Amino acid sequence: MLRLSKKTEYALIALKDIALNSRIQLMTAREISENHQVPRDLLAKILQTLTHHSIIRSVQGAKGGYILNKPVEEITLLGLIEILDGPAGLMECSLPEPVNCTYLDTCSIRCQLALLNQKILAMLQGITLRHFLRNELKAVLG
Amino acid sequence: MLRLSKKTEYALIALKDIALNSRIQLMTAREISENHQVPRDLLAKILQTLTHHSIIRSVQGAKGGYILNKPVEEITLLGLIEILDGPAGLMECSLPEPVNCTYLDTCSIRCQLALLNQKILAMLQGITLRHFLRNELKAVLG
DNA sequence: TTTTTATACGACTAAATATGTCTTATTTCA
DNA sequence: TGAAATAAGACATATTTAGTCGTATAAAAA
Ligand code: SF4
Ligand code: SF4
């Protein structure tokens, strides 16, 4: 299928919350989880992963939490997908991993799909957290 | 993830073969399977599904096989995906099925994602089998 | 009429992925 | 010291995807 993972959705929801509060205070996983009815443990792991990739910064201990670590313009949807779900690509052969597909050499649709893949990834890279804060998506998507 | 299913890829490969031979003769599942090293039984089921949806027409018995049943311009990538994998959509809440997502009401990213979803589906609908026959994709994708 | 070659159909299995939970450790503040 | 938070990773479950198998049916050819 062609679906965004829940992890990605949860990340967007959380990042939006964090972004909107960044100047005021740290946000905890608990707060975000309760705001949006997202499974807490899962959200926590997502936020940890985002921390590893320097999307957000964490503060441990009581009164701890998360805060943005990048300008909202630099947090792209494609970036989040790749951080949380691994390399993105429409076809197996568009991924960096070792490719198992045995049709590679003789595949009759590979270049057409590669072109499509390129366009979709470019679209996803063009969308940033900023577009989720305000309703600026229209401008980007034409 | 954000991946085309193997079923869809196999369908495209098969349809391209069928399209290129349609004026000459019927193509059998075996021929297509051998041409491209695609699992035969799986391919057969895919072709049956496509037959049900009138994308191709089947002829049973010896000397049987498949032939296109629609102009290549009317066979869209989105159509194939939906026939083979079910309704397409980036989010659960963009599907026709009963939606389980409990965040619906308060979801802070739904409209932005809905807009993105719309654009991607439109792109997929704009791509037809014709674009896989010749290399005309560039024109469509800009 | 029998054999061969093909599609039709549905049940079944296996593998991969996605989603969610639990436990324990560590950090920090009050 | 105790409460509240992140850190980390194992574990469990559910869903989806991919592939297989067996049997029935249809049509042409021998
Ligand atoms: S080579 Fe062809 S069949 Fe294999 S993954 Fe790429 S597009 Fe799909
Ligand atoms: S409502 Fe929000 S969280 Fe639920 S499926 Fe739609 S976009 Fe995703």
CSV table of C-alpha atoms (C1' of nucleotides) and ligand atoms in Angstrom, one decimal:
chain,number,residue,atom,x,y,z
A,1,MET,CA,0.0,0.0,0.0
A,2,LEU,CA,0.8,3.6,-0.1
A,3,ARG,CA,0.3,4.7,3.5
A,4,LEU,CA,2.0,6.9,6.0
A,5,SER,CA,3.0,5.0,9.1
A,6,LYS,CA,1.4,5.7,12.4
A,7,LYS,CA,4.8,6.5,13.7
A,8,THR,CA,5.2,9.3,11.1
A,9,GLU,CA,1.7,10.6,11.9
A,10,TYR,CA,2.5,10.6,15.7
A,11,ALA,CA,5.8,12.3,15.1
A,12,LEU,CA,4.1,15.1,13.1
A,13,ILE,CA,1.4,15.6,15.8
A,14,ALA,CA,4.1,15.6,18.5
A,15,LEU,CA,6.4,17.9,16.6
A,16,LYS,CA,3.6,20.4,16.0
A,17,ASP,CA,2.8,20.5,19.7
A,18,ILE,CA,6.4,20.9,20.6
A,19,ALA,CA,6.9,23.6,18.0
A,20,LEU,CA,4.0,25.6,19.2
A,21,ASN,CA,5.3,25.4,22.8
A,22,SER,CA,9.0,25.7,22.2
A,23,ARG,CA,9.4,29.3,23.2
A,24,ILE,CA,7.5,28.8,26.4
A,25,GLN,CA,8.5,25.5,27.9
A,26,LEU,CA,9.5,21.9,27.4
A,27,MET,CA,6.9,19.4,26.4
A,28,THR,CA,6.7,16.0,28.0
A,29,ALA,CA,5.8,12.8,26.2
A,30,ARG,CA,2.9,12.4,28.7
A,31,GLU,CA,1.5,15.8,27.9
A,32,ILE,CA,1.6,15.2,24.1
A,33,SER,CA,0.2,11.7,24.6
A,34,GLU,CA,-2.7,13.0,26.6
A,35,ASN,CA,-3.4,15.9,24.3
A,36,HIS,CA,-3.9,13.6,21.3
A,37,GLN,CA,-4.7,10.2,22.7
A,38,VAL,CA,-1.5,8.7,21.3
A,39,PRO,CA,0.0,5.6,23.0
A,40,ARG,CA,2.5,7.0,25.5
A,41,ASP,CA,5.2,4.4,25.3
A,42,LEU,CA,5.2,4.4,21.5
A,43,LEU,CA,5.3,8.1,21.4
A,44,ALA,CA,8.2,8.1,23.9
A,45,LYS,CA,10.2,5.8,21.6
A,46,ILE,CA,9.4,8.0,18.6
A,47,LEU,CA,10.6,11.1,20.4
A,48,GLN,CA,13.8,9.3,21.4
A,49,THR,CA,14.5,8.4,17.9
A,50,LEU,CA,13.9,12.0,16.8
A,51,THR,CA,16.3,13.0,19.5
A,52,HIS,CA,19.0,10.7,18.1
A,53,HIS,CA,18.6,12.5,14.8
A,54,SER,CA,18.8,15.9,16.4
A,55,ILE,CA,15.3,16.9,15.3
A,56,ILE,CA,14.5,17.6,18.9
A,57,ARG,CA,16.6,18.0,22.0
A,58,SER,CA,15.7,16.1,25.2
A,59,VAL,CA,16.1,17.2,28.8
A,60,GLN,CA,16.1,14.3,31.3
A,61,GLY,CA,14.9,14.1,34.8
A,62,ALA,CA,12.0,15.7,36.5
A,63,LYS,CA,10.9,18.9,34.7
A,64,GLY,CA,12.5,17.4,31.7
A,65,GLY,CA,10.9,17.1,28.2
A,66,TYR,CA,11.5,17.9,24.6
A,67,ILE,CA,12.2,21.0,22.7
A,68,LEU,CA,12.8,21.6,19.0
A,69,ASN,CA,16.4,21.5,17.9
A,70,LYS,CA,15.9,22.7,14.3
A,71,PRO,CA,14.1,25.5,12.5
A,72,VAL,CA,10.7,24.2,11.4
A,73,GLU,CA,11.7,24.8,7.8
A,74,GLU,CA,14.4,22.2,8.0
A,75,ILE,CA,12.3,19.4,9.3
A,76,THR,CA,10.9,17.7,6.2
A,77,LEU,CA,8.3,15.1,5.9
A,78,LEU,CA,10.6,12.9,3.9
A,79,GLY,CA,13.2,13.2,6.6
A,80,LEU,CA,10.8,12.1,9.3
A,81,ILE,CA,9.7,9.1,7.2
A,82,GLU,CA,13.2,8.0,6.6
A,83,ILE,CA,14.2,8.4,10.3
A,84,LEU,CA,11.2,6.5,11.6
A,85,ASP,CA,10.5,3.9,8.9
A,86,GLY,CA,13.8,3.7,7.1
A,87,PRO,CA,14.7,4.5,3.5
A,88,ALA,CA,11.7,5.6,1.4
A,89,GLY,CA,11.1,4.5,-2.1
A,90,LEU,CA,8.3,3.3,-4.3
A,91,MET,CA,10.2,0.3,-5.4
A,92,GLU,CA,12.6,-2.1,-3.8
A,93,CYS,CA,15.2,-1.2,-6.4
A,94,SER,CA,15.0,2.5,-5.5
A,95,LEU,CA,16.4,1.8,-2.0
A,96,PRO,CA,20.0,1.9,-0.9
A,97,GLU,CA,19.8,-1.5,0.7
A,98,PRO,CA,21.0,-4.6,-1.0
A,99,VAL,CA,18.2,-5.3,-3.6
A,100,ASN,CA,16.7,-8.8,-3.8
A,101,CYS,CA,14.6,-8.1,-6.8
A,102,THR,CA,15.7,-10.6,-9.4
A,103,TYR,CA,14.1,-8.7,-12.3
A,104,LEU,CA,16.4,-5.8,-12.1
A,105,ASP,CA,18.3,-6.4,-15.3
A,106,THR,CA,15.3,-7.0,-17.5
A,107,CYS,CA,12.7,-5.0,-15.7
A,108,SER,CA,10.5,-3.3,-18.2
A,109,ILE,CA,9.0,-0.6,-15.9
A,110,ARG,CA,12.0,0.3,-13.8
A,111,CYS,CA,12.9,3.6,-15.4
A,112,GLN,CA,9.4,4.9,-15.5
A,113,LEU,CA,8.8,4.0,-11.9
A,114,ALA,CA,12.1,5.5,-10.9
A,115,LEU,CA,11.0,8.8,-12.5
A,116,LEU,CA,7.7,8.7,-10.6
A,117,ASN,CA,9.5,7.8,-7.4
A,118,GLN,CA,11.8,10.8,-7.8
A,119,LYS,CA,8.8,13.1,-8.2
A,120,ILE,CA,7.0,11.8,-5.1
A,121,LEU,CA,10.1,11.9,-2.9
A,122,ALA,CA,10.8,15.5,-4.1
A,123,MET,CA,7.2,16.4,-3.1
A,124,LEU,CA,7.7,14.9,0.3
A,125,GLN,CA,11.0,16.7,0.8
A,126,GLY,CA,9.4,19.9,-0.1
A,127,ILE,CA,6.9,19.7,2.8
A,128,THR,CA,8.3,20.8,6.2
A,129,LEU,CA,7.0,21.1,9.7
A,130,ARG,CA,6.3,24.7,9.0
A,131,HIS,CA,3.6,23.7,6.6
A,132,PHE,CA,1.8,21.8,9.3
A,133,LEU,CA,1.9,24.7,11.7
A,134,ARG,CA,0.3,27.1,9.4
A,135,ASN,CA,-1.8,26.2,6.5
A,136,GLU,CA,0.8,26.8,3.9
A,137,LEU,CA,0.6,23.5,2.1
A,138,LYS,CA,-1.3,24.8,-0.8
A,139,ALA,CA,1.5,27.1,-1.8
A,140,VAL,CA,4.0,24.2,-1.9
A,141,LEU,CA,1.7,21.7,-3.7
A,142,GLY,CA,0.5,24.2,-6.2
B,1,MET,CA,6.1,2.6,4.3
B,2,LEU,CA,5.5,4.2,1.0
B,3,ARG,CA,5.9,1.4,-1.4
B,4,LEU,CA,4.2,0.0,-4.5
B,5,SER,CA,3.1,-3.6,-3.9
B,6,LYS,CA,4.7,-6.4,-5.9
B,7,LYS,CA,1.2,-7.1,-7.2
B,8,THR,CA,1.1,-3.7,-8.8
B,9,GLU,CA,4.5,-4.0,-10.3
B,10,TYR,CA,3.7,-7.4,-11.7
B,11,ALA,CA,0.5,-6.1,-13.1
B,12,LEU,CA,2.3,-3.2,-14.9
B,13,ILE,CA,4.9,-5.6,-16.3
B,14,ALA,CA,2.2,-8.0,-17.5
B,15,LEU,CA,0.0,-5.3,-18.9
B,16,LYS,CA,2.9,-3.8,-20.8
B,17,ASP,CA,3.6,-7.2,-22.3
B,18,ILE,CA,0.0,-7.8,-23.1
B,19,ALA,CA,-0.4,-4.3,-24.7
B,20,LEU,CA,2.6,-4.8,-26.9
B,21,ASN,CA,1.2,-8.1,-28.2
B,22,SER,CA,-2.5,-7.3,-28.3
B,23,ARG,CA,-2.7,-6.9,-32.0
B,24,ILE,CA,-0.9,-10.0,-32.7
B,25,GLN,CA,-2.0,-12.6,-30.3
B,26,LEU,CA,-3.2,-13.5,-26.8
B,27,MET,CA,-0.6,-13.7,-24.1
B,28,THR,CA,-0.6,-16.5,-21.6
B,29,ALA,CA,0.3,-16.1,-17.9
B,30,ARG,CA,3.1,-18.7,-18.5
B,31,GLU,CA,4.7,-16.6,-21.3
B,32,ILE,CA,4.6,-13.4,-19.2
B,33,SER,CA,5.9,-15.2,-16.2
B,34,GLU,CA,8.8,-16.6,-18.1
B,35,ASN,CA,9.6,-13.4,-19.9
B,36,HIS,CA,10.1,-11.6,-16.6
B,37,GLN,CA,10.7,-14.3,-13.9
B,38,VAL,CA,7.5,-13.5,-12.1
B,39,PRO,CA,5.9,-16.2,-9.9
B,40,ARG,CA,3.4,-17.8,-12.2
B,41,ASP,CA,0.6,-18.6,-9.8
B,42,LEU,CA,0.7,-15.2,-8.3
B,43,LEU,CA,0.7,-13.6,-11.7
B,44,ALA,CA,-2.3,-15.7,-12.7
B,45,LYS,CA,-4.3,-14.5,-9.8
B,46,ILE,CA,-3.4,-10.9,-10.6
B,47,LEU,CA,-4.5,-11.3,-14.2
B,48,GLN,CA,-7.7,-12.9,-13.0
B,49,THR,CA,-8.4,-9.9,-10.8
B,50,LEU,CA,-7.7,-7.6,-13.7
B,51,THR,CA,-10.1,-9.6,-15.7
B,52,HIS,CA,-12.8,-9.1,-13.2
B,53,HIS,CA,-12.3,-5.4,-13.4
B,54,SER,CA,-12.4,-5.5,-17.2
B,55,ILE,CA,-8.9,-4.2,-17.6
B,56,ILE,CA,-8.2,-7.3,-19.7
B,57,ARG,CA,-10.3,-10.0,-21.3
B,58,SER,CA,-9.5,-13.7,-20.8
B,59,VAL,CA,-9.9,-16.6,-23.2
B,60,GLN,CA,-10.0,-20.0,-21.5
B,61,GLY,CA,-8.8,-23.3,-22.7
B,62,ALA,CA,-5.9,-24.3,-24.9
B,63,LYS,CA,-4.7,-21.4,-27.1
B,64,GLY,CA,-6.3,-19.2,-24.4
B,65,GLY,CA,-4.7,-16.2,-22.7
B,66,TYR,CA,-5.3,-12.5,-22.1
B,67,ILE,CA,-5.8,-9.5,-24.2
B,68,LEU,CA,-6.3,-5.8,-23.4
B,69,ASN,CA,-9.8,-4.7,-22.9
B,70,LYS,CA,-9.3,-1.0,-22.6
B,71,PRO,CA,-7.4,1.7,-24.3
B,72,VAL,CA,-4.0,2.1,-22.6
B,73,GLU,CA,-4.9,5.7,-21.8
B,74,GLU,CA,-7.7,4.5,-19.6
B,75,ILE,CA,-5.7,2.2,-17.5
B,76,THR,CA,-4.4,4.4,-14.7
B,77,LEU,CA,-1.8,3.5,-12.1
B,78,LEU,CA,-4.1,4.5,-9.3
B,79,GLY,CA,-6.8,2.3,-10.8
B,80,LEU,CA,-4.5,-0.7,-10.7
B,81,ILE,CA,-3.4,0.0,-7.2
B,82,GLU,CA,-6.9,0.2,-6.0
B,83,ILE,CA,-8.0,-3.0,-7.8
B,84,LEU,CA,-5.1,-5.0,-6.5
B,85,ASP,CA,-4.4,-3.5,-3.1
B,86,GLY,CA,-7.7,-1.9,-2.2
B,87,PRO,CA,-8.5,1.7,-1.6
B,88,ALA,CA,-5.4,3.9,-1.7
B,89,GLY,CA,-4.7,6.7,0.7
B,90,LEU,CA,-1.9,8.2,2.8
B,91,MET,CA,-3.9,8.1,6.0
B,92,GLU,CA,-6.5,5.7,7.5
B,93,CYS,CA,-9.0,8.6,7.6
B,94,SER,CA,-8.7,9.1,3.9
B,95,LEU,CA,-10.1,5.7,3.1
B,96,PRO,CA,-13.8,4.9,2.5
B,97,GLU,CA,-13.7,2.0,5.0
B,98,PRO,CA,-14.9,2.5,8.6
B,99,VAL,CA,-12.2,4.4,10.2
B,100,ASN,CA,-10.8,3.2,13.5
B,101,CYS,CA,-8.5,6.1,14.1
B,102,THR,CA,-9.6,7.6,17.4
B,103,TYR,CA,-7.9,11.0,16.9
B,104,LEU,CA,-10.2,12.0,14.1
B,105,ASP,CA,-12.0,14.8,15.9
B,106,THR,CA,-9.0,16.4,17.4
B,107,CYS,CA,-6.3,15.5,14.8
B,108,SER,CA,-4.1,18.4,14.3
B,109,ILE,CA,-2.6,17.3,11.0
B,110,ARG,CA,-5.5,15.9,9.2
B,111,CYS,CA,-6.3,18.6,6.8
B,112,GLN,CA,-2.7,19.2,5.8
B,113,LEU,CA,-2.3,15.5,5.1
B,114,ALA,CA,-5.6,15.3,3.3
B,115,LEU,CA,-4.3,17.9,0.9
B,116,LEU,CA,-1.1,16.1,0.3
B,117,ASN,CA,-3.0,12.9,-0.1
B,118,GLN,CA,-5.1,14.5,-2.8
B,119,LYS,CA,-2.1,15.6,-4.7
B,120,ILE,CA,-0.4,12.3,-4.7
B,121,LEU,CA,-3.5,10.4,-5.7
B,122,ALA,CA,-4.0,12.9,-8.5
B,123,MET,CA,-0.5,12.2,-9.7
B,124,LEU,CA,-1.1,8.5,-9.7
B,125,GLN,CA,-4.3,8.9,-11.6
B,126,GLY,CA,-2.6,10.9,-14.2
B,127,ILE,CA,-0.2,8.1,-15.0
B,128,THR,CA,-1.6,5.5,-17.4
B,129,LEU,CA,-0.4,2.3,-19.0
B,130,ARG,CA,0.5,4.4,-22.1
B,131,HIS,CA,3.2,6.1,-20.1
B,132,PHE,CA,4.8,2.8,-19.4
B,133,LEU,CA,4.8,1.8,-23.1
B,134,ARG,CA,6.6,4.8,-24.4
B,135,ASN,CA,8.7,7.0,-22.3
B,136,GLU,CA,6.2,9.7,-21.9
B,137,LEU,CA,6.3,10.1,-18.2
B,138,LYS,CA,8.3,13.2,-18.1
B,139,ALA,CA,5.6,15.1,-19.9
B,140,VAL,CA,3.0,14.2,-17.3
B,141,LEU,CA,5.2,14.7,-14.2
B,142,GLY,CA,6.5,18.0,-15.4
C,1,DT,C1',-13.2,-39.4,-26.8
C,2,DT,C1',-9.0,-38.4,-24.5
C,3,DT,C1',-5.1,-35.6,-23.7
C,4,DT,C1',-3.1,-31.3,-23.3
C,5,DT,C1',-3.1,-26.5,-22.3
C,6,DA,C1',-5.0,-22.9,-20.5
C,7,DT,C1',-7.9,-20.0,-17.1
C,8,DA,C1',-10.8,-19.8,-12.4
C,9,DC,C1',-11.1,-20.0,-7.7
C,10,DG,C1',-10.3,-20.4,-3.0
C,11,DA,C1',-7.8,-22.2,0.8
C,12,DC,C1',-3.5,-22.2,2.7
C,13,DT,C1',1.3,-21.0,4.3
C,14,DA,C1',5.1,-18.1,5.2
C,15,DA,C1',7.5,-14.0,5.7
C,16,DA,C1',7.8,-9.3,6.5
C,17,DT,C1',6.1,-5.1,8.6
C,18,DA,C1',3.7,-2.3,11.7
C,19,DT,C1',2.0,-1.4,16.1
C,20,DG,C1',1.9,-1.5,20.8
C,21,DT,C1',3.5,-3.0,25.6
C,22,DC,C1',6.5,-4.0,29.4
C,23,DT,C1',10.6,-3.8,32.2
C,24,DT,C1',14.6,-1.8,34.0
C,25,DA,C1',17.9,1.8,34.2
C,26,DT,C1',19.3,6.6,34.5
C,27,DT,C1',18.8,11.5,35.2
C,28,DT,C1',17.2,15.5,37.6
C,29,DC,C1',14.7,18.3,40.6
C,30,DA,C1',12.4,19.2,45.0
D,1,DT,C1',15.2,10.2,49.3
D,2,DG,C1',11.2,10.2,46.3
D,3,DA,C1',8.8,11.7,42.3
D,4,DA,C1',8.9,12.6,37.5
D,5,DA,C1',10.9,12.4,33.5
D,6,DT,C1',13.8,10.3,29.5
D,7,DA,C1',16.7,6.0,27.7
D,8,DA,C1',16.9,1.6,25.9
D,9,DG,C1',15.7,-2.6,24.4
D,10,DA,C1',13.2,-6.8,24.7
D,11,DC,C1',8.8,-8.6,24.0
D,12,DA,C1',4.2,-9.4,22.1
D,13,DT,C1',0.5,-8.9,18.8
D,14,DA,C1',-1.8,-7.7,14.7
D,15,DT,C1',-1.9,-6.8,10.0
D,16,DT,C1',-0.3,-7.0,5.4
D,17,DT,C1',2.2,-8.9,1.8
D,18,DA,C1',3.9,-12.5,-0.9
D,19,DG,C1',3.8,-16.8,-2.5
D,20,DT,C1',1.9,-21.7,-3.0
D,21,DC,C1',-1.2,-25.6,-3.7
D,22,DG,C1',-5.1,-28.3,-5.1
D,23,DT,C1',-9.0,-28.7,-7.8
D,24,DA,C1',-12.3,-27.4,-11.1
D,25,DT,C1',-13.5,-25.7,-15.6
D,26,DA,C1',-13.0,-24.6,-20.5
D,27,DA,C1',-11.4,-25.2,-25.1
D,28,DA,C1',-8.4,-27.0,-28.7
D,29,DA,C1',-6.0,-30.7,-30.6
D,30,DA,C1',-4.8,-35.5,-31.1
E,1,SF4,S1,13.5,-3.8,-10.9
E,1,SF4,FE1,11.4,-3.6,-11.5
E,1,SF4,S2,10.3,-5.2,-10.4
E,1,SF4,FE2,12.3,-5.0,-9.4
E,1,SF4,S3,11.9,-3.5,-7.8
E,1,SF4,FE3,12.6,-2.3,-9.5
E,1,SF4,S4,10.8,-1.7,-10.6
E,1,SF4,FE4,10.2,-3.3,-9.2
E,2,SF4,S1,-7.3,11.5,11.9
E,2,SF4,FE1,-5.1,12.2,12.0
E,2,SF4,S2,-4.1,10.5,13.0
E,2,SF4,FE2,-6.1,9.7,12.4
E,2,SF4,S3,-5.7,8.8,10.3
E,2,SF4,FE3,-6.3,10.9,9.9
E,2,SF4,S4,-4.4,12.0,9.8
E,2,SF4,FE4,-3.9,10.1,10.8
